[in-house]
Tab-separated table of C-alpha atoms and ligand atoms in Angstrom:
chain	number	residue	atom	x	y	z
A	1	MET	CA	75.085	11.094	-14.787
A	2	GLU	CA	73.440	10.844	-18.303
A	3	LYS	CA	73.179	14.148	-20.335
A	4	PHE	CA	71.626	15.169	-23.661
A	5	ARG	CA	73.775	16.833	-26.258
A	6	ILE	CA	71.488	18.638	-28.620
A	7	HIS	CA	72.566	20.369	-31.984
A	8	GLY	CA	70.082	23.305	-32.344
A	9	GLY	CA	68.565	24.481	-35.511
A	10	ARG	CA	67.453	21.240	-37.263
A	11	LYS	CA	63.794	21.396	-38.259
A	12	LEU	CA	61.370	18.573	-37.041
A	13	ARG	CA	59.476	16.679	-39.725
A	14	GLY	CA	57.200	13.410	-39.679
A	15	GLU	CA	55.089	11.734	-37.114
A	16	VAL	CA	55.584	11.190	-33.502
A	17	THR	CA	53.451	8.483	-31.574
A	18	ILE	CA	52.519	9.339	-27.911
A	19	SER	CA	52.875	6.729	-25.054
A	20	GLY	CA	50.330	6.060	-22.568
A	21	SER	CA	49.718	8.554	-19.552
A	22	LYS	CA	52.223	8.351	-16.702
A	23	ASN	CA	49.746	10.020	-14.508
A	24	ALA	CA	46.887	7.934	-15.438
A	25	ALA	CA	49.108	4.647	-15.056
A	26	LEU	CA	50.270	5.412	-11.615
A	27	PRO	CA	46.853	5.569	-10.019
A	28	CYS	CA	45.592	2.488	-12.021
A	29	LEU	CA	48.716	0.460	-10.848
A	30	ALA	CA	47.734	1.421	-7.249
A	31	ALA	CA	44.257	0.279	-7.748
A	32	THR	CA	45.267	-3.233	-8.286
A	33	LEU	CA	45.840	-3.419	-4.712
A	34	LEU	CA	42.114	-3.317	-4.206
A	35	THR	CA	41.391	-6.867	-5.541
A	36	ALA	CA	42.852	-10.431	-5.414
A	37	GLN	CA	42.436	-11.002	-8.936
A	38	PRO	CA	44.726	-10.221	-11.928
A	39	VAL	CA	44.410	-6.699	-13.341
A	40	ILE	CA	45.853	-6.375	-16.874
A	41	LEU	CA	46.824	-2.797	-17.819
A	42	CYS	CA	47.609	-2.055	-21.375
A	43	GLY	CA	49.879	0.901	-22.886
A	44	LEU	CA	51.672	1.480	-19.471
A	45	PRO	CA	54.621	4.014	-20.549
A	46	ARG	CA	58.096	2.800	-20.465
A	47	VAL	CA	59.272	5.372	-17.965
A	48	ARG	CA	61.029	5.362	-14.696
A	49	ASP	CA	58.210	6.431	-12.367
A	50	ILE	CA	56.184	3.410	-13.614
A	51	VAL	CA	59.145	1.121	-12.718
A	52	THR	CA	59.325	2.621	-9.149
A	53	MET	CA	55.434	2.103	-8.714
A	54	GLU	CA	55.841	-1.485	-9.762
A	55	ARG	CA	58.530	-1.943	-7.288
A	56	VAL	CA	56.323	-0.344	-4.392
A	57	LEU	CA	53.697	-2.801	-5.481
A	58	GLU	CA	56.030	-5.606	-5.383
A	59	THR	CA	57.145	-4.738	-1.815
A	60	LEU	CA	53.651	-4.882	-0.967
A	61	GLY	CA	53.387	-8.378	-2.140
A	62	GLU	CA	52.228	-8.058	-5.726
A	63	SER	CA	53.866	-9.253	-9.016
A	64	CYS	CA	54.035	-7.302	-12.344
A	65	ALA	CA	54.354	-9.358	-15.462
A	66	HIS	CA	54.957	-7.570	-18.814
A	67	SER	CA	53.845	-9.069	-22.198
A	68	GLY	CA	53.300	-7.468	-25.571
A	69	GLY	CA	52.566	-4.094	-24.182
A	70	ALA	CA	50.173	-5.282	-21.266
A	71	THR	CA	51.289	-5.318	-17.689
A	72	THR	CA	49.404	-8.188	-15.771
A	73	VAL	CA	49.629	-7.327	-11.788
A	74	VAL	CA	48.717	-10.110	-9.470
A	75	ALA	CA	48.106	-9.634	-5.781
A	76	GLY	CA	50.175	-11.898	-3.458
A	77	ALA	CA	48.668	-13.713	-0.645
A	78	GLY	CA	50.529	-11.632	2.006
A	79	ALA	CA	49.251	-8.689	3.958
A	80	ALA	CA	52.333	-6.552	3.486
A	81	HIS	CA	51.374	-2.876	4.022
A	82	HIS	CA	54.527	-0.936	4.147
A	83	ALA	CA	55.779	1.249	1.367
A	84	PRO	CA	59.354	2.340	2.338
A	85	TYR	CA	60.929	5.644	2.343
A	86	GLU	CA	63.758	4.651	-0.088
A	87	LEU	CA	60.898	4.164	-2.803
A	88	VAL	CA	58.491	6.828	-1.766
A	89	ARG	CA	61.392	9.519	-1.571
A	90	THR	CA	62.090	8.815	-5.238
A	91	MET	CA	58.381	9.176	-6.222
A	92	ARG	CA	55.797	11.143	-4.199
A	93	ALA	CA	52.954	9.435	-6.215
A	94	SER	CA	53.632	6.444	-4.124
A	95	VAL	CA	51.278	7.930	-1.665
A	96	LEU	CA	48.693	6.541	-4.024
A	97	VAL	CA	48.796	3.141	-2.421
A	98	LEU	CA	47.439	4.589	1.015
A	99	GLY	CA	43.814	4.605	0.029
A	100	PRO	CA	43.709	1.134	-1.547
A	101	LEU	CA	45.859	-0.471	1.224
A	102	LEU	CA	43.621	1.012	3.920
A	103	ALA	CA	40.414	0.068	1.975
A	104	ARG	CA	41.495	-3.869	1.552
A	105	ARG	CA	44.142	-4.597	3.950
A	106	ARG	CA	42.723	-2.202	6.563
A	107	ARG	CA	46.395	-0.900	7.414
A	108	ALA	CA	49.205	0.924	5.751
A	109	ARG	CA	52.422	2.256	6.654
A	110	VAL	CA	53.626	4.629	3.769
A	111	ALA	CA	56.712	7.004	4.215
A	112	LEU	CA	55.739	10.654	4.080
A	113	PRO	CA	56.913	12.073	0.864
A	114	GLY	CA	59.536	14.667	1.510
A	115	GLY	CA	59.874	18.046	-0.311
A	116	CYS	CA	60.068	18.537	-4.033
A	117	ALA	CA	61.687	20.980	-6.444
A	118	ILE	CA	58.424	22.439	-7.520
A	119	GLY	CA	56.967	23.066	-4.043
A	120	ALA	CA	56.130	21.787	-0.573
A	121	ARG	CA	53.331	19.592	-1.878
A	122	PRO	CA	52.030	18.466	1.379
A	123	ILE	CA	49.388	15.535	1.445
A	124	ASP	CA	47.237	16.984	4.319
A	125	PHE	CA	43.973	17.081	2.104
A	126	HIS	CA	44.588	13.092	1.557
A	127	LEU	CA	44.959	12.397	5.192
A	128	GLN	CA	42.180	14.620	6.406
A	129	ALA	CA	39.726	13.004	4.212
A	130	LEU	CA	40.856	9.493	4.823
A	131	THR	CA	40.261	10.285	8.568
A	132	GLU	CA	36.779	11.353	7.785
A	133	LEU	CA	36.213	7.763	6.259
A	134	GLY	CA	37.230	6.473	9.459
A	135	ALA	CA	40.961	5.870	9.333
A	136	ASP	CA	43.181	6.136	12.304
A	137	LEU	CA	46.349	8.029	11.161
A	138	ARG	CA	49.488	8.944	12.892
A	139	VAL	CA	52.989	9.896	11.917
A	140	GLU	CA	55.859	7.744	13.271
A	141	SER	CA	59.447	7.987	12.290
A	142	GLY	CA	58.644	9.902	9.196
A	143	ASP	CA	56.007	7.262	8.219
A	144	ILE	CA	52.121	7.456	7.980
A	145	VAL	CA	50.878	4.791	10.086
A	146	ALA	CA	47.173	4.167	9.278
A	147	GLU	CA	44.645	1.769	10.487
A	148	ALA	CA	41.043	1.106	9.441
A	149	ARG	CA	39.664	-1.291	12.134
A	150	GLY	CA	36.517	-2.616	10.782
A	151	GLY	CA	36.916	-1.093	7.255
A	152	LEU	CA	36.504	2.276	6.185
A	153	ARG	CA	33.057	3.822	6.385
A	154	ALA	CA	31.350	6.197	3.904
A	155	SER	CA	31.353	9.888	4.451
A	156	GLU	CA	30.858	13.125	2.698
A	157	VAL	CA	34.146	14.944	1.889
A	158	THR	CA	34.891	18.280	0.513
A	159	PHE	CA	38.388	18.982	-0.461
A	160	PRO	CA	39.627	22.496	0.669
A	161	ARG	CA	41.538	22.708	-2.561
A	162	ILE	CA	41.414	20.522	-5.837
A	163	THR	CA	43.898	17.718	-5.734
A	164	VAL	CA	44.482	15.331	-8.293
A	165	THR	CA	46.173	12.312	-6.427
A	166	GLY	CA	44.117	13.208	-3.351
A	167	THR	CA	40.927	12.779	-5.462
A	168	GLU	CA	42.381	9.509	-6.771
A	169	ASN	CA	43.345	8.303	-3.395
A	170	LEU	CA	39.851	8.892	-1.764
A	171	LEU	CA	38.095	7.479	-4.945
A	172	MET	CA	40.072	4.309	-4.666
A	173	ALA	CA	39.236	4.204	-0.821
A	174	ALA	CA	35.630	4.733	-1.178
A	175	THR	CA	35.162	1.757	-3.456
A	176	LEU	CA	35.264	-0.501	-0.554
A	177	ALA	CA	33.847	1.790	2.208
A	178	ARG	CA	30.620	0.794	3.620
A	179	GLY	CA	27.904	2.974	2.415
A	180	ARG	CA	27.679	5.951	-0.118
A	181	THR	CA	30.574	8.218	-0.051
A	182	VAL	CA	30.365	11.735	-1.771
A	183	LEU	CA	33.437	13.584	-2.802
A	184	ARG	CA	33.298	17.185	-3.529
A	185	ASN	CA	35.638	19.759	-5.081
A	186	CYS	CA	37.386	16.752	-6.942
A	187	ALA	CA	39.994	17.181	-9.568
A	188	ARG	CA	38.325	16.571	-13.130
A	189	GLU	CA	41.712	15.720	-14.926
A	190	PRO	CA	41.284	13.033	-17.637
A	191	GLU	CA	43.672	10.739	-15.468
A	192	VAL	CA	40.934	10.895	-12.725
A	193	GLU	CA	38.419	9.725	-15.218
A	194	ASP	CA	40.594	7.135	-16.621
A	195	LEU	CA	40.923	5.733	-13.058
A	196	ALA	CA	37.260	5.741	-12.365
A	197	GLY	CA	36.758	3.879	-15.690
A	198	LEU	CA	39.126	1.188	-14.416
A	199	LEU	CA	37.479	0.882	-10.995
A	200	SER	CA	34.058	0.683	-12.745
A	201	THR	CA	35.386	-2.326	-14.791
A	202	MET	CA	36.486	-3.827	-11.434
A	203	GLY	CA	32.828	-3.720	-10.089
A	204	ALA	CA	33.062	-0.245	-8.263
A	205	ARG	CA	29.863	1.714	-8.385
A	206	ILE	CA	31.011	5.278	-9.231
A	207	ALA	CA	28.692	8.302	-10.532
A	208	GLY	CA	29.895	11.677	-11.497
A	209	SER	CA	32.953	10.692	-13.116
A	210	GLY	CA	34.529	13.609	-15.145
A	211	THR	CA	32.685	16.170	-12.891
A	212	ASP	CA	33.711	17.761	-9.492
A	213	THR	CA	31.562	15.623	-7.399
A	214	LEU	CA	32.085	11.807	-7.248
A	215	GLU	CA	29.605	9.387	-5.571
A	216	VAL	CA	30.538	6.054	-4.582
A	217	GLU	CA	28.586	3.088	-3.379
A	218	GLY	CA	30.866	0.751	-1.541
A	219	VAL	CA	31.000	-2.895	-2.505
A	220	ASP	CA	32.218	-5.920	-0.678
A	221	GLU	CA	34.820	-6.632	-3.143
A	222	LEU	CA	36.243	-5.726	-6.637
A	223	HIS	CA	37.385	-8.138	-9.377
A	224	GLY	CA	40.051	-8.159	-11.908
A	225	ALA	CA	39.822	-5.958	-15.055
A	226	ASP	CA	41.725	-5.461	-18.475
A	227	HIS	CA	41.975	-1.676	-18.981
A	228	PRO	CA	43.922	0.449	-21.701
A	229	VAL	CA	45.291	3.745	-19.961
A	230	ILE	CA	44.557	6.865	-21.901
A	231	PRO	CA	47.412	8.635	-24.115
A	232	ASP	CA	49.802	10.963	-22.061
A	233	ARG	CA	48.347	14.627	-22.878
A	234	ILE	CA	51.495	16.236	-21.254
A	235	GLU	CA	53.699	14.103	-23.450
A	236	ALA	CA	51.446	15.043	-26.387
A	237	GLY	CA	51.528	18.720	-25.546
A	238	THR	CA	55.224	18.870	-25.182
A	239	TYR	CA	55.569	17.408	-28.752
A	240	VAL	CA	53.023	19.740	-30.178
A	241	ILE	CA	54.954	22.731	-28.618
A	242	ALA	CA	58.049	21.350	-30.254
A	243	ALA	CA	56.327	21.384	-33.500
A	244	ALA	CA	55.315	24.798	-33.099
A	245	LEU	CA	58.899	25.699	-32.170
A	246	ALA	CA	60.866	24.023	-34.476
A	247	GLY	CA	58.557	21.928	-36.762
A	248	ASP	CA	58.290	22.082	-40.482
A	249	GLY	CA	55.357	19.695	-40.773
A	250	VAL	CA	54.759	17.276	-37.518
A	251	THR	CA	52.000	15.152	-36.635
A	252	VAL	CA	51.469	14.111	-33.195
A	253	SER	CA	49.616	10.879	-33.144
A	254	GLY	CA	48.139	8.414	-30.839
A	255	CYS	CA	46.889	11.056	-28.645
A	256	ARG	CA	43.570	12.809	-27.262
A	257	PRO	CA	43.116	16.222	-28.826
A	258	ASP	CA	39.967	16.723	-26.662
A	259	HIS	CA	42.186	16.595	-23.488
A	260	MET	CA	44.443	19.206	-24.768
A	261	GLY	CA	42.019	22.196	-25.390
A	262	ALA	CA	43.562	24.643	-23.117
A	263	LEU	CA	46.886	24.231	-25.012
A	264	LEU	CA	45.367	24.277	-28.531
A	265	GLY	CA	43.490	27.312	-27.658
A	266	ALA	CA	46.694	29.282	-26.448
A	267	LEU	CA	48.506	28.130	-29.570
A	268	ARG	CA	45.876	29.192	-31.788
A	269	GLU	CA	45.594	32.635	-29.875
A	270	ALA	CA	49.297	32.814	-30.669
A	271	GLY	CA	48.547	32.537	-34.358
A	272	ALA	CA	49.732	28.950	-34.788
A	273	VAL	CA	48.175	26.902	-37.606
A	274	LEU	CA	47.196	23.337	-36.507
A	275	SER	CA	44.368	20.862	-37.054
A	276	THR	CA	43.093	18.038	-35.215
A	277	ASP	CA	41.143	14.697	-35.561
A	278	ALA	CA	39.997	12.265	-33.136
A	279	GLY	CA	43.647	10.858	-32.245
A	280	ALA	CA	46.205	13.285	-33.662
A	281	VAL	CA	47.131	16.933	-33.881
A	282	ALA	CA	48.800	18.082	-37.107
A	283	VAL	CA	51.179	21.165	-37.005
A	284	PRO	CA	52.160	22.206	-40.591
A	285	PRO	CA	55.016	24.652	-41.106
A	286	GLN	CA	53.955	27.863	-39.669
A	287	PRO	CA	53.367	30.845	-42.062
A	288	LYS	CA	54.837	33.182	-39.536
A	289	PRO	CA	56.446	33.586	-36.159
A	290	LEU	CA	53.802	33.204	-33.234
A	291	ARG	CA	52.626	36.046	-31.288
A	292	ALA	CA	53.137	36.368	-27.411
A	293	VAL	CA	50.276	34.894	-25.360
A	294	SER	CA	49.529	35.451	-21.686
A	295	LEU	CA	47.883	32.867	-19.533
A	296	THR	CA	47.757	31.232	-16.094
A	297	THR	CA	47.933	27.804	-15.105
A	298	GLY	CA	44.736	26.132	-13.748
A	299	GLU	CA	43.320	22.827	-12.721
A	300	TYR	CA	41.668	20.884	-15.698
A	301	PRO	CA	40.357	21.917	-18.177
A	302	GLY	CA	42.540	25.055	-17.328
A	303	PHE	CA	46.049	25.192	-18.826
A	304	ALA	CA	48.097	22.435	-17.442
A	305	THR	CA	50.853	23.382	-14.984
A	306	ASP	CA	52.875	20.380	-16.387
A	307	LEU	CA	52.997	22.271	-19.776
A	308	GLN	CA	53.837	25.733	-18.188
A	309	ALA	CA	57.823	25.278	-18.545
A	310	GLN	CA	57.557	24.037	-22.061
A	311	PHE	CA	55.202	27.041	-22.949
A	312	LEU	CA	57.646	29.506	-21.501
A	313	ALA	CA	60.479	27.913	-23.926
A	314	LEU	CA	58.137	28.586	-26.777
A	315	MET	CA	57.348	32.029	-25.692
A	316	THR	CA	61.105	33.110	-25.828
A	317	GLN	CA	60.645	32.626	-29.720
A	318	ALA	CA	57.224	34.514	-29.948
A	319	ASP	CA	56.885	38.119	-30.918
A	320	GLY	CA	56.002	40.350	-27.986
A	321	VAL	CA	55.680	40.080	-24.254
A	322	SER	CA	54.129	36.979	-22.581
A	323	SER	CA	53.283	36.930	-18.793
A	324	VAL	CA	52.748	33.333	-17.641
A	325	THR	CA	51.405	33.020	-14.166
A	326	GLU	CA	51.870	29.724	-12.299
A	327	ALA	CA	48.817	29.119	-9.863
A	328	ILE	CA	49.260	25.507	-8.784
A	329	PHE	CA	52.635	25.336	-7.327
A	330	GLU	CA	54.623	27.861	-5.533
A	331	ASN	CA	58.024	27.059	-7.152
A	332	ARG	CA	57.720	26.164	-10.538
A	333	PHE	CA	60.062	28.430	-12.282
A	334	GLN	CA	63.384	26.781	-11.863
A	335	HIS	CA	63.656	26.377	-15.417
A	336	VAL	CA	63.716	30.306	-16.008
A	337	LEU	CA	67.399	30.680	-14.753
A	338	GLU	CA	68.449	27.852	-17.036
A	339	LEU	CA	66.709	29.163	-20.025
A	340	LYS	CA	68.233	32.577	-19.254
A	341	ARG	CA	71.759	30.895	-19.718
A	342	LEU	CA	70.606	30.176	-23.105
A	343	GLY	CA	69.883	33.713	-23.698
A	344	ALA	CA	66.171	33.956	-22.982
A	345	ALA	CA	64.682	37.404	-21.548
A	346	ILE	CA	62.568	36.297	-18.604
A	347	GLU	CA	61.998	38.169	-15.584
A	348	VAL	CA	60.202	36.375	-12.596
A	349	GLU	CA	58.131	38.617	-10.118
A	350	GLY	CA	56.197	36.353	-7.647
A	351	SER	CA	54.327	33.914	-9.442
A	352	THR	CA	54.616	35.422	-12.912
A	353	ALA	CA	57.266	35.090	-15.494
A	354	GLU	CA	57.295	37.681	-18.183
A	355	VAL	CA	59.008	36.633	-21.568
A	356	HIS	CA	60.182	39.111	-23.792
A	357	GLY	CA	60.591	37.575	-27.326
A	358	PRO	CA	61.839	36.696	-29.785
A	359	THR	CA	65.213	36.264	-28.331
A	360	ARG	CA	68.261	34.453	-30.143
A	361	LEU	CA	69.310	31.457	-28.081
A	362	ASP	CA	72.944	30.284	-27.806
A	363	GLY	CA	73.741	26.633	-26.869
A	364	THR	CA	75.602	26.198	-23.425
A	365	THR	CA	75.352	23.591	-20.691
A	366	VAL	CA	72.137	23.761	-18.672
A	367	MET	CA	70.828	21.720	-15.665
A	368	ALA	CA	67.427	20.015	-15.202
A	369	SER	CA	65.926	20.433	-11.919
A	370	ASP	CA	62.479	18.442	-12.289
A	371	LEU	CA	60.575	16.583	-14.999
A	372	ARG	CA	58.907	19.088	-17.014
A	373	ALA	CA	61.656	21.914	-16.611
A	374	SER	CA	63.952	19.270	-18.213
A	375	ALA	CA	61.503	18.974	-21.141
A	376	ALA	CA	61.497	22.860	-21.473
A	377	LEU	CA	65.430	22.942	-21.647
A	378	VAL	CA	65.301	20.221	-24.359
A	379	LEU	CA	62.889	22.293	-26.385
A	380	ALA	CA	64.834	25.373	-26.145
A	381	GLY	CA	68.165	23.312	-27.132
A	382	LEU	CA	66.390	22.451	-30.383
A	383	VAL	CA	66.327	26.206	-31.294
A	384	ALA	CA	69.500	27.212	-29.667
A	385	ARG	CA	72.333	28.185	-32.095
A	386	GLY	CA	75.141	25.374	-31.561
A	387	GLU	CA	75.345	22.918	-28.878
A	388	THR	CA	73.143	22.610	-25.683
A	389	VAL	CA	74.028	20.093	-23.186
A	390	VAL	CA	71.145	19.248	-20.737
A	391	ASP	CA	72.525	17.732	-17.570
A	392	ARG	CA	70.524	15.312	-15.217
A	393	ILE	CA	68.610	13.958	-17.830
A	394	TYR	CA	67.324	11.509	-15.043
A	395	HIS	CA	64.601	13.890	-14.353
A	396	LEU	CA	63.444	13.552	-17.949
A	397	ASP	CA	63.400	9.786	-18.025
A	398	ARG	CA	60.831	9.825	-15.097
A	399	GLY	CA	58.036	11.048	-17.426
A	400	TYR	CA	59.192	10.800	-21.189
A	401	GLU	CA	59.721	7.534	-22.813
A	402	ALA	CA	62.973	7.573	-25.124
A	403	MET	CA	62.607	11.383	-25.743
A	404	GLU	CA	65.843	11.306	-27.782
A	405	VAL	CA	64.652	8.651	-29.851
A	406	LYS	CA	61.459	10.307	-30.665
A	407	LEU	CA	62.985	13.564	-31.371
A	408	ASP	CA	65.570	12.164	-33.653
A	409	ALA	CA	63.136	10.075	-35.549
A	410	LEU	CA	61.627	13.696	-36.346
A	411	GLY	CA	65.074	14.997	-37.443
A	412	ALA	CA	66.511	16.520	-34.380
A	413	ALA	CA	70.069	15.919	-33.351
A	414	VAL	CA	69.668	14.623	-29.641
A	415	GLU	CA	72.286	12.414	-28.347
A	416	ARG	CA	72.312	10.895	-24.708
A	417	PHE	CA	75.695	10.319	-23.255
A	418	ASN	CA	77.309	9.686	-19.934
A	419	PRO	CA	80.549	11.570	-19.538
A	420	GLY	CA	81.668	9.386	-16.671
A	421	ARG	CA	83.479	10.732	-13.849
A	422	TYR	CA	85.305	13.807	-14.109
A	423	LEU	CA	87.355	13.389	-11.076
B	1	LIG	C1	49.348	15.778	-9.735
B	1	LIG	O1	50.386	15.990	-8.709
B	1	LIG	C2	50.440	15.455	-11.042
B	1	LIG	N1	51.158	14.119	-10.635
B	1	LIG	C3	51.412	16.421	-11.170
B	1	LIG	O2	51.984	16.254	-12.219
B	1	LIG	C4	50.621	17.727	-11.562
B	1	LIG	O3	51.516	18.806	-11.699
B	1	LIG	C5	49.475	18.032	-10.335
B	1	LIG	O4	48.641	16.897	-10.277
B	1	LIG	C6	48.760	19.183	-10.841
B	1	LIG	O5	48.141	19.149	-12.000
B	1	LIG	C7	50.395	12.825	-10.627
B	1	LIG	O6	49.243	12.957	-11.114
B	1	LIG	C8	51.203	11.640	-10.333
B	1	LIG	P1	47.864	18.163	-6.501
B	1	LIG	P2	49.625	16.132	-7.219
B	1	LIG	O7	47.548	17.523	-5.144
B	1	LIG	O8	48.084	15.411	-7.199
B	1	LIG	C9	48.617	21.406	-3.040
B	1	LIG	C10	54.266	15.632	-13.548
B	1	LIG	O9	55.016	16.455	-13.939
B	1	LIG	N2	48.135	20.346	-2.007
B	1	LIG	O10	46.734	18.510	-7.447
B	1	LIG	O11	50.465	15.816	-6.158
B	1	LIG	C11	49.796	21.159	-3.764
B	1	LIG	O12	50.828	21.366	-2.918
B	1	LIG	C12	53.699	15.758	-12.033
B	1	LIG	O13	53.864	14.331	-13.983
B	1	LIG	C13	47.949	20.531	-0.867
B	1	LIG	O14	48.227	21.623	-0.272
B	1	LIG	O15	49.081	17.663	-7.203
B	1	LIG	C14	49.571	21.933	-4.993
B	1	LIG	O16	49.896	23.351	-4.751
B	1	LIG	C15	54.068	17.086	-11.426
B	1	LIG	N3	47.739	19.490	-0.054
B	1	LIG	C16	47.896	22.002	-5.275
B	1	LIG	O17	47.497	21.582	-4.043
B	1	LIG	C17	47.406	18.379	-0.227
B	1	LIG	O18	47.139	17.330	0.446
B	1	LIG	C18	47.611	20.904	-6.390
B	1	LIG	O19	48.313	19.562	-6.141
B	1	LIG	C19	47.461	18.027	-1.913
B	1	LIG	C20	47.746	19.000	-2.492
């Protein structure tokens, strides 16, 4: 099982370029199921979750060809409609094929995603809303078995709670549903807006993109498209935090600072000096240590839950007491125990972690538990004294493209290794 070995204390300098957004690429890949024509997606990140989603599409009869940074997805002639458990269990976002399959093939069999390290993460809102669009759903042997005889029909749906992939699933389903669908209490994440952009290019008729209410006039069919996915705001935020933590002049380029307002605001509140232009965030050498900042995660444009772990790592080096409340997921502090192994002073009470800083971190072996927790441990290793080994780095590879390569290019000393079997 691969690990990272990090020699702490090295300053980061130079420029890092951000990859395409994993969380935009996944729904855009699922949207290719809505048409028989080729769809070209540009800038997909080379990360494991994208490979998994392409394998799901291939089990559904599509083919994915890669050339020069573009991925062309061509639908097959078949009517395959089963996304199997062995794939879905490795990536719960596979549930994003449910809406498109129902909309165009009028049936779907998708394994119910199991539990996840950061929370139960049910998909009841997805299923309830698809039922309101006329789908017949039942659970059979751990699979969602769904049919839409006669096709989906428009409806007015209000999500009980904001759900990113729930919004995306229903937006895709509504594009081919007969009539005018209204979706309320929608997620406003940039990844949802990017999906709406692709669907519109494919011929969908969507109003309200970027707001919490989406109106979709169903059409008979969608056609192919050529679409560049947006940059990954969470990867970008991770490197901006790394620059604030261990940087001596770092520019994070190829990103969308306008998608990063909550993080940049929190860093400025902490006293960080940074500047932005249309596609980059520049973090010069910081004149003094950061001040502790307290915050609560929230749906976009609030502070992203996917940056909470990384921000906690930063606050271990800030001056004062920071209270970080996780309001999206019920179990997203698994990185805290690992950060404490490095010497961090953090106490968790319910959904709030209280960080006392600055504390000296001393390298040791720590274990990643989920994608963003692993990023937080790598960041902490950058400033820990001595050597930090981060185990189970496969979590990181799900959503970060070649993180050790990008960090080493900035002057860090991060080595990927596989110690082989101990026994
Ligand atoms: C998306 O997950 C992201 N994944 C997550 O990123 C991100 O953390 C999350 O949104 C929140 O921003 C992708 O986009 C592929 P939700 P999603 O539905 O859609 C509850 C990463 O690190 N809920 O917005 O699954 C749910 O349990 C990943 O890249 C229900 O109860 O999240 C959670 O508490 C991790 N029933 C809250 O709502 C439902 O049917 C928000 O979940 C759906 C959600």
